Amino acid sequence: METERLRLRQFRIDDAELLVGLDSDPEVMRYLTGQPTPREELEDVVLPGILKVYAEHPGLGTFAAEDRDGFVGWFGLQPTDEPTAVDVGYRLLRRAWGKGYATEGTKALIEHAFTELGMERVVADTMAVNHRSRDVMRRAGLRFVRVYHEHFEDPLPGTEFGEVEYAIDRGTWEATQHG
């Protein structure tokens, strides 16, 4: 899949180093786990899990994102408990922040979900205090749905403000498309 500035492709088993580089930046992981993901976990759990989704859910998964200079992060379109709904997400290297890539890639996956996969709803969530990610969700066309609270054994700073869910349904998305 390609956008104006990005190419999205499936990860391969030899892409572990890309994930290690991404998940080793504490700022990238700030609202996720708050710490780098261990290499062993990426190689033995995360990457095999990514490859498994491709096999079990055609058209869905976590896709490596590249610009003209190389790897910038990933965009994901994941299955949910609802067969006609998918969850969209992204994680970008710090060098890719502030360039509009997150919005561009998210919009492309939302379009893919509705036009190619026949989905009825796309959802996304983040910590309530993650304002940059919430801004991306809004710019991509997702609408605020709710605040909810989850229990974490080792909560990150800001967890007390909850998580937020954003979503868009097919009808709303179609009404916003011009031409």
JSON list of C-alpha atoms in Angstrom, two decimals:
[
{"chain": "A", "resi": 1, "resn": "MET", "atom": "CA", "xyz": [0.00, 0.00, 0.00]},
{"chain": "A", "resi": 2, "resn": "GLU", "atom": "CA", "xyz": [1.30, 3.46, -0.83]},
{"chain": "A", "resi": 3, "resn": "THR", "atom": "CA", "xyz": [0.36, 6.97, 0.20]},
{"chain": "A", "resi": 4, "resn": "GLU", "atom": "CA", "xyz": [1.77, 10.21, -1.13]},
{"chain": "A", "resi": 5, "resn": "ARG", "atom": "CA", "xyz": [4.95, 9.87, 0.95]},
{"chain": "A", "resi": 6, "resn": "LEU", "atom": "CA", "xyz": [4.82, 6.42, 2.56]},
{"chain": "A", "resi": 7, "resn": "ARG", "atom": "CA", "xyz": [5.04, 2.81, 1.49]},
{"chain": "A", "resi": 8, "resn": "LEU", "atom": "CA", "xyz": [3.42, 0.29, 3.82]},
{"chain": "A", "resi": 9, "resn": "ARG", "atom": "CA", "xyz": [4.54, -3.33, 3.57]},
{"chain": "A", "resi": 10, "resn": "GLN", "atom": "CA", "xyz": [4.29, -6.50, 5.58]},
{"chain": "A", "resi": 11, "resn": "PHE", "atom": "CA", "xyz": [7.06, -7.13, 8.07]},
{"chain": "A", "resi": 12, "resn": "ARG", "atom": "CA", "xyz": [9.43, -10.02, 7.36]},
{"chain": "A", "resi": 13, "resn": "ILE", "atom": "CA", "xyz": [11.14, -12.29, 9.87]},
{"chain": "A", "resi": 14, "resn": "ASP", "atom": "CA", "xyz": [14.44, -10.46, 9.26]},
{"chain": "A", "resi": 15, "resn": "ASP", "atom": "CA", "xyz": [12.95, -7.07, 10.24]},
{"chain": "A", "resi": 16, "resn": "ALA", "atom": "CA", "xyz": [13.51, -7.52, 13.99]},
{"chain": "A", "resi": 17, "resn": "GLU", "atom": "CA", "xyz": [16.24, -4.86, 14.01]},
{"chain": "A", "resi": 18, "resn": "LEU", "atom": "CA", "xyz": [13.75, -2.24, 12.76]},
{"chain": "A", "resi": 19, "resn": "LEU", "atom": "CA", "xyz": [11.45, -3.00, 15.69]},
{"chain": "A", "resi": 20, "resn": "VAL", "atom": "CA", "xyz": [14.35, -2.96, 18.15]},
{"chain": "A", "resi": 21, "resn": "GLY", "atom": "CA", "xyz": [15.37, 0.50, 16.95]},
{"chain": "A", "resi": 22, "resn": "LEU", "atom": "CA", "xyz": [11.81, 1.81, 17.24]},
{"chain": "A", "resi": 23, "resn": "ASP", "atom": "CA", "xyz": [10.97, 0.30, 20.63]},
{"chain": "A", "resi": 24, "resn": "SER", "atom": "CA", "xyz": [14.32, 1.25, 22.21]},
{"chain": "A", "resi": 25, "resn": "ASP", "atom": "CA", "xyz": [13.46, 4.98, 22.27]},
{"chain": "A", "resi": 26, "resn": "PRO", "atom": "CA", "xyz": [11.94, 5.86, 25.68]},
{"chain": "A", "resi": 27, "resn": "GLU", "atom": "CA", "xyz": [10.02, 8.80, 24.13]},
{"chain": "A", "resi": 28, "resn": "VAL", "atom": "CA", "xyz": [8.42, 6.50, 21.54]},
{"chain": "A", "resi": 29, "resn": "MET", "atom": "CA", "xyz": [7.40, 4.12, 24.35]},
{"chain": "A", "resi": 30, "resn": "ARG", "atom": "CA", "xyz": [6.32, 6.86, 26.79]},
{"chain": "A", "resi": 31, "resn": "TYR", "atom": "CA", "xyz": [2.56, 6.24, 26.53]},
{"chain": "A", "resi": 32, "resn": "LEU", "atom": "CA", "xyz": [2.83, 2.52, 25.76]},
{"chain": "A", "resi": 33, "resn": "THR", "atom": "CA", "xyz": [4.98, 0.71, 28.31]},
{"chain": "A", "resi": 34, "resn": "GLY", "atom": "CA", "xyz": [7.17, 3.56, 29.51]},
{"chain": "A", "resi": 35, "resn": "GLN", "atom": "CA", "xyz": [10.31, 1.58, 28.73]},
{"chain": "A", "resi": 36, "resn": "PRO", "atom": "CA", "xyz": [12.11, -0.06, 25.82]},
{"chain": "A", "resi": 37, "resn": "THR", "atom": "CA", "xyz": [10.84, -3.46, 24.68]},
{"chain": "A", "resi": 38, "resn": "PRO", "atom": "CA", "xyz": [13.52, -6.12, 25.26]},
{"chain": "A", "resi": 39, "resn": "ARG", "atom": "CA", "xyz": [15.08, -7.48, 22.05]},
{"chain": "A", "resi": 40, "resn": "GLU", "atom": "CA", "xyz": [14.19, -11.06, 23.01]},
{"chain": "A", "resi": 41, "resn": "GLU", "atom": "CA", "xyz": [10.52, -10.13, 23.37]},
{"chain": "A", "resi": 42, "resn": "LEU", "atom": "CA", "xyz": [10.51, -8.43, 19.97]},
{"chain": "A", "resi": 43, "resn": "GLU", "atom": "CA", "xyz": [12.23, -11.39, 18.29]},
{"chain": "A", "resi": 44, "resn": "ASP", "atom": "CA", "xyz": [10.41, -14.21, 20.10]},
{"chain": "A", "resi": 45, "resn": "VAL", "atom": "CA", "xyz": [6.92, -12.76, 20.73]},
{"chain": "A", "resi": 46, "resn": "VAL", "atom": "CA", "xyz": [6.16, -9.50, 18.92]},
{"chain": "A", "resi": 47, "resn": "LEU", "atom": "CA", "xyz": [7.46, -10.26, 15.42]},
{"chain": "A", "resi": 48, "resn": "PRO", "atom": "CA", "xyz": [6.07, -13.83, 15.30]},
{"chain": "A", "resi": 49, "resn": "GLY", "atom": "CA", "xyz": [2.74, -12.39, 16.48]},
{"chain": "A", "resi": 50, "resn": "ILE", "atom": "CA", "xyz": [2.79, -9.82, 13.67]},
{"chain": "A", "resi": 51, "resn": "LEU", "atom": "CA", "xyz": [3.45, -12.56, 11.09]},
{"chain": "A", "resi": 52, "resn": "LYS", "atom": "CA", "xyz": [0.68, -14.73, 12.56]},
{"chain": "A", "resi": 53, "resn": "VAL", "atom": "CA", "xyz": [-1.93, -11.97, 12.07]},
{"chain": "A", "resi": 54, "resn": "TYR", "atom": "CA", "xyz": [-1.07, -11.80, 8.33]},
{"chain": "A", "resi": 55, "resn": "ALA", "atom": "CA", "xyz": [-1.77, -15.52, 8.02]},
{"chain": "A", "resi": 56, "resn": "GLU", "atom": "CA", "xyz": [-4.97, -15.54, 10.07]},
{"chain": "A", "resi": 57, "resn": "HIS", "atom": "CA", "xyz": [-6.50, -12.21, 9.00]},
{"chain": "A", "resi": 58, "resn": "PRO", "atom": "CA", "xyz": [-5.73, -11.38, 5.35]},
{"chain": "A", "resi": 59, "resn": "GLY", "atom": "CA", "xyz": [-5.49, -7.63, 4.74]},
{"chain": "A", "resi": 60, "resn": "LEU", "atom": "CA", "xyz": [-4.94, -6.88, 8.43]},
{"chain": "A", "resi": 61, "resn": "GLY", "atom": "CA", "xyz": [-1.83, -6.61, 10.55]},
{"chain": "A", "resi": 62, "resn": "THR", "atom": "CA", "xyz": [1.10, -4.37, 11.40]},
{"chain": "A", "resi": 63, "resn": "PHE", "atom": "CA", "xyz": [2.80, -2.83, 8.39]},
{"chain": "A", "resi": 64, "resn": "ALA", "atom": "CA", "xyz": [6.32, -1.44, 8.19]},
{"chain": "A", "resi": 65, "resn": "ALA", "atom": "CA", "xyz": [6.22, 2.18, 7.00]},
{"chain": "A", "resi": 66, "resn": "GLU", "atom": "CA", "xyz": [8.99, 3.59, 4.85]},
{"chain": "A", "resi": 67, "resn": "ASP", "atom": "CA", "xyz": [9.60, 7.03, 3.41]},
{"chain": "A", "resi": 68, "resn": "ARG", "atom": "CA", "xyz": [12.23, 7.86, 0.78]},
{"chain": "A", "resi": 69, "resn": "ASP", "atom": "CA", "xyz": [14.93, 7.65, 3.48]},
{"chain": "A", "resi": 70, "resn": "GLY", "atom": "CA", "xyz": [13.88, 4.26, 4.86]},
{"chain": "A", "resi": 71, "resn": "PHE", "atom": "CA", "xyz": [11.98, 2.85, 7.84]},
{"chain": "A", "resi": 72, "resn": "VAL", "atom": "CA", "xyz": [9.95, 5.37, 9.85]},
{"chain": "A", "resi": 73, "resn": "GLY", "atom": "CA", "xyz": [7.79, 3.08, 12.00]},
{"chain": "A", "resi": 74, "resn": "TRP", "atom": "CA", "xyz": [4.64, 1.04, 11.59]},
{"chain": "A", "resi": 75, "resn": "PHE", "atom": "CA", "xyz": [0.91, 1.33, 11.09]},
{"chain": "A", "resi": 76, "resn": "GLY", "atom": "CA", "xyz": [-1.47, -1.35, 12.24]},
{"chain": "A", "resi": 77, "resn": "LEU", "atom": "CA", "xyz": [-4.97, -2.46, 11.37]},
{"chain": "A", "resi": 78, "resn": "GLN", "atom": "CA", "xyz": [-5.87, -5.14, 13.90]},
{"chain": "A", "resi": 79, "resn": "PRO", "atom": "CA", "xyz": [-8.86, -7.45, 14.28]},
{"chain": "A", "resi": 80, "resn": "THR", "atom": "CA", "xyz": [-11.24, -6.76, 17.17]},
{"chain": "A", "resi": 81, "resn": "ASP", "atom": "CA", "xyz": [-13.94, -8.79, 18.90]},
{"chain": "A", "resi": 82, "resn": "GLU", "atom": "CA", "xyz": [-16.39, -7.40, 16.32]},
{"chain": "A", "resi": 83, "resn": "PRO", "atom": "CA", "xyz": [-15.94, -9.08, 12.93]},
{"chain": "A", "resi": 84, "resn": "THR", "atom": "CA", "xyz": [-16.80, -5.84, 11.06]},
{"chain": "A", "resi": 85, "resn": "ALA", "atom": "CA", "xyz": [-14.58, -3.55, 13.15]},
{"chain": "A", "resi": 86, "resn": "VAL", "atom": "CA", "xyz": [-10.81, -3.05, 13.17]},
{"chain": "A", "resi": 87, "resn": "ASP", "atom": "CA", "xyz": [-8.44, -1.15, 15.43]},
{"chain": "A", "resi": 88, "resn": "VAL", "atom": "CA", "xyz": [-6.01, 1.30, 13.83]},
{"chain": "A", "resi": 89, "resn": "GLY", "atom": "CA", "xyz": [-2.71, 2.31, 15.42]},
{"chain": "A", "resi": 90, "resn": "TYR", "atom": "CA", "xyz": [0.79, 3.51, 14.68]},
{"chain": "A", "resi": 91, "resn": "ARG", "atom": "CA", "xyz": [4.25, 3.88, 16.17]},
{"chain": "A", "resi": 92, "resn": "LEU", "atom": "CA", "xyz": [6.81, 6.16, 14.56]},
{"chain": "A", "resi": 93, "resn": "LEU", "atom": "CA", "xyz": [10.48, 6.90, 15.03]},
{"chain": "A", "resi": 94, "resn": "ARG", "atom": "CA", "xyz": [11.09, 10.29, 16.57]},
{"chain": "A", "resi": 95, "resn": "ARG", "atom": "CA", "xyz": [12.68, 11.52, 13.32]},
{"chain": "A", "resi": 96, "resn": "ALA", "atom": "CA", "xyz": [9.27, 11.01, 11.65]},
{"chain": "A", "resi": 97, "resn": "TRP", "atom": "CA", "xyz": [7.30, 13.03, 14.22]},
{"chain": "A", "resi": 98, "resn": "GLY", "atom": "CA", "xyz": [5.69, 16.31, 13.23]},
{"chain": "A", "resi": 99, "resn": "LYS", "atom": "CA", "xyz": [5.70, 15.58, 9.49]},
{"chain": "A", "resi": 100, "resn": "GLY", "atom": "CA", "xyz": [2.09, 14.47, 9.12]},
{"chain": "A", "resi": 101, "resn": "TYR", "atom": "CA", "xyz": [3.06, 10.83, 8.56]},
{"chain": "A", "resi": 102, "resn": "ALA", "atom": "CA", "xyz": [0.87, 9.54, 11.41]},
{"chain": "A", "resi": 103, "resn": "THR", "atom": "CA", "xyz": [-2.22, 11.22, 9.95]},
{"chain": "A", "resi": 104, "resn": "GLU", "atom": "CA", "xyz": [-1.34, 10.21, 6.38]},
{"chain": "A", "resi": 105, "resn": "GLY", "atom": "CA", "xyz": [-0.83, 6.54, 7.23]},
{"chain": "A", "resi": 106, "resn": "THR", "atom": "CA", "xyz": [-3.87, 6.37, 9.51]},
{"chain": "A", "resi": 107, "resn": "LYS", "atom": "CA", "xyz": [-6.13, 7.88, 6.84]},
{"chain": "A", "resi": 108, "resn": "ALA", "atom": "CA", "xyz": [-4.82, 5.33, 4.31]},
{"chain": "A", "resi": 109, "resn": "LEU", "atom": "CA", "xyz": [-5.59, 2.42, 6.64]},
{"chain": "A", "resi": 110, "resn": "ILE", "atom": "CA", "xyz": [-9.08, 3.76, 7.42]},
{"chain": "A", "resi": 111, "resn": "GLU", "atom": "CA", "xyz": [-9.77, 4.00, 3.68]},
{"chain": "A", "resi": 112, "resn": "HIS", "atom": "CA", "xyz": [-8.38, 0.48, 3.18]},
{"chain": "A", "resi": 113, "resn": "ALA", "atom": "CA", "xyz": [-10.62, -0.86, 5.96]},
{"chain": "A", "resi": 114, "resn": "PHE", "atom": "CA", "xyz": [-13.77, 0.56, 4.39]},
{"chain": "A", "resi": 115, "resn": "THR", "atom": "CA", "xyz": [-13.05, 0.18, 0.67]},
{"chain": "A", "resi": 116, "resn": "GLU", "atom": "CA", "xyz": [-10.99, -3.02, 0.47]},
{"chain": "A", "resi": 117, "resn": "LEU", "atom": "CA", "xyz": [-11.93, -4.98, 3.58]},
{"chain": "A", "resi": 118, "resn": "GLY", "atom": "CA", "xyz": [-15.62, -4.12, 3.86]},
{"chain": "A", "resi": 119, "resn": "MET", "atom": "CA", "xyz": [-15.38, -3.05, 7.49]},
{"chain": "A", "resi": 120, "resn": "GLU", "atom": "CA", "xyz": [-18.19, -1.08, 9.14]},
{"chain": "A", "resi": 121, "resn": "ARG", "atom": "CA", "xyz": [-16.18, 0.61, 11.91]},
{"chain": "A", "resi": 122, "resn": "VAL", "atom": "CA", "xyz": [-12.61, 1.65, 12.69]},
{"chain": "A", "resi": 123, "resn": "VAL", "atom": "CA", "xyz": [-11.58, 2.33, 16.30]},
{"chain": "A", "resi": 124, "resn": "ALA", "atom": "CA", "xyz": [-8.43, 3.64, 17.99]},
{"chain": "A", "resi": 125, "resn": "ASP", "atom": "CA", "xyz": [-7.40, 4.25, 21.58]},
{"chain": "A", "resi": 126, "resn": "THR", "atom": "CA", "xyz": [-4.65, 5.89, 23.58]},
{"chain": "A", "resi": 127, "resn": "MET", "atom": "CA", "xyz": [-4.00, 7.33, 27.01]},
{"chain": "A", "resi": 128, "resn": "ALA", "atom": "CA", "xyz": [-6.13, 10.42, 27.66]},
{"chain": "A", "resi": 129, "resn": "VAL", "atom": "CA", "xyz": [-2.95, 12.43, 28.31]},
{"chain": "A", "resi": 130, "resn": "ASN", "atom": "CA", "xyz": [-1.42, 11.50, 24.92]},
{"chain": "A", "resi": 131, "resn": "HIS", "atom": "CA", "xyz": [-2.57, 14.71, 23.22]},
{"chain": "A", "resi": 132, "resn": "ARG", "atom": "CA", "xyz": [-0.39, 14.34, 20.13]},
{"chain": "A", "resi": 133, "resn": "SER", "atom": "CA", "xyz": [-1.88, 10.95, 19.35]},
{"chain": "A", "resi": 134, "resn": "ARG", "atom": "CA", "xyz": [-5.40, 12.23, 20.02]},
{"chain": "A", "resi": 135, "resn": "ASP", "atom": "CA", "xyz": [-4.75, 15.07, 17.57]},
{"chain": "A", "resi": 136, "resn": "VAL", "atom": "CA", "xyz": [-3.70, 12.52, 14.92]},
{"chain": "A", "resi": 137, "resn": "MET", "atom": "CA", "xyz": [-6.90, 10.55, 15.50]},
{"chain": "A", "resi": 138, "resn": "ARG", "atom": "CA", "xyz": [-9.01, 13.68, 15.01]},
{"chain": "A", "resi": 139, "resn": "ARG", "atom": "CA", "xyz": [-7.10, 14.76, 11.89]},
{"chain": "A", "resi": 140, "resn": "ALA", "atom": "CA", "xyz": [-7.55, 11.26, 10.44]},
{"chain": "A", "resi": 141, "resn": "GLY", "atom": "CA", "xyz": [-11.33, 11.63, 10.82]},
{"chain": "A", "resi": 142, "resn": "LEU", "atom": "CA", "xyz": [-11.88, 9.57, 13.96]},
{"chain": "A", "resi": 143, "resn": "ARG", "atom": "CA", "xyz": [-14.34, 10.99, 16.49]},
{"chain": "A", "resi": 144, "resn": "PHE", "atom": "CA", "xyz": [-14.13, 10.91, 20.28]},
{"chain": "A", "resi": 145, "resn": "VAL", "atom": "CA", "xyz": [-16.29, 8.11, 21.73]},
{"chain": "A", "resi": 146, "resn": "ARG", "atom": "CA", "xyz": [-15.46, 7.75, 25.43]},
{"chain": "A", "resi": 147, "resn": "VAL", "atom": "CA", "xyz": [-13.03, 7.81, 28.33]},
{"chain": "A", "resi": 148, "resn": "TYR", "atom": "CA", "xyz": [-12.57, 4.50, 30.12]},
{"chain": "A", "resi": 149, "resn": "HIS", "atom": "CA", "xyz": [-10.35, 3.24, 32.92]},
{"chain": "A", "resi": 150, "resn": "GLU", "atom": "CA", "xyz": [-8.31, 0.05, 33.00]},
{"chain": "A", "resi": 151, "resn": "HIS", "atom": "CA", "xyz": [-6.40, -1.43, 35.92]},
{"chain": "A", "resi": 152, "resn": "PHE", "atom": "CA", "xyz": [-2.64, -1.76, 35.42]},
{"chain": "A", "resi": 153, "resn": "GLU", "atom": "CA", "xyz": [-0.28, -3.47, 37.87]},
{"chain": "A", "resi": 154, "resn": "ASP", "atom": "CA", "xyz": [2.42, -0.87, 37.15]},
{"chain": "A", "resi": 155, "resn": "PRO", "atom": "CA", "xyz": [0.57, 2.20, 35.82]},
{"chain": "A", "resi": 156, "resn": "LEU", "atom": "CA", "xyz": [2.32, 4.85, 33.76]},
{"chain": "A", "resi": 157, "resn": "PRO", "atom": "CA", "xyz": [2.16, 8.51, 34.80]},
{"chain": "A", "resi": 158, "resn": "GLY", "atom": "CA", "xyz": [-1.16, 9.86, 33.52]},
{"chain": "A", "resi": 159, "resn": "THR", "atom": "CA", "xyz": [-2.99, 6.52, 33.74]},
{"chain": "A", "resi": 160, "resn": "GLU", "atom": "CA", "xyz": [-5.27, 8.01, 36.39]},
{"chain": "A", "resi": 161, "resn": "PHE", "atom": "CA", "xyz": [-6.86, 10.17, 33.64]},
{"chain": "A", "resi": 162, "resn": "GLY", "atom": "CA", "xyz": [-7.93, 7.05, 31.75]},
{"chain": "A", "resi": 163, "resn": "GLU", "atom": "CA", "xyz": [-7.83, 5.83, 28.20]},
{"chain": "A", "resi": 164, "resn": "VAL", "atom": "CA", "xyz": [-9.77, 7.37, 25.32]},
{"chain": "A", "resi": 165, "resn": "GLU", "atom": "CA", "xyz": [-11.49, 5.67, 22.41]},
{"chain": "A", "resi": 166, "resn": "TYR", "atom": "CA", "xyz": [-12.02, 7.29, 19.01]},
{"chain": "A", "resi": 167, "resn": "ALA", "atom": "CA", "xyz": [-13.91, 5.74, 16.10]},
{"chain": "A", "resi": 168, "resn": "ILE", "atom": "CA", "xyz": [-15.54, 6.30, 12.75]},
{"chain": "A", "resi": 169, "resn": "ASP", "atom": "CA", "xyz": [-18.22, 4.24, 11.03]},
{"chain": "A", "resi": 170, "resn": "ARG", "atom": "CA", "xyz": [-18.52, 3.58, 7.32]},
{"chain": "A", "resi": 171, "resn": "GLY", "atom": "CA", "xyz": [-21.45, 5.97, 6.78]},
{"chain": "A", "resi": 172, "resn": "THR", "atom": "CA", "xyz": [-19.70, 8.88, 8.48]},
{"chain": "A", "resi": 173, "resn": "TRP", "atom": "CA", "xyz": [-16.48, 8.19, 6.57]},
{"chain": "A", "resi": 174, "resn": "GLU", "atom": "CA", "xyz": [-18.31, 7.96, 3.23]},
{"chain": "A", "resi": 175, "resn": "ALA", "atom": "CA", "xyz": [-20.08, 11.28, 3.94]},
{"chain": "A", "resi": 176, "resn": "THR", "atom": "CA", "xyz": [-16.69, 12.97, 4.40]},
{"chain": "A", "resi": 177, "resn": "GLN", "atom": "CA", "xyz": [-15.19, 11.74, 1.13]},
{"chain": "A", "resi": 178, "resn": "HIS", "atom": "CA", "xyz": [-15.16, 14.22, -1.73]},
{"chain": "A", "resi": 179, "resn": "GLY", "atom": "CA", "xyz": [-15.31, 12.66, -5.18]}
]
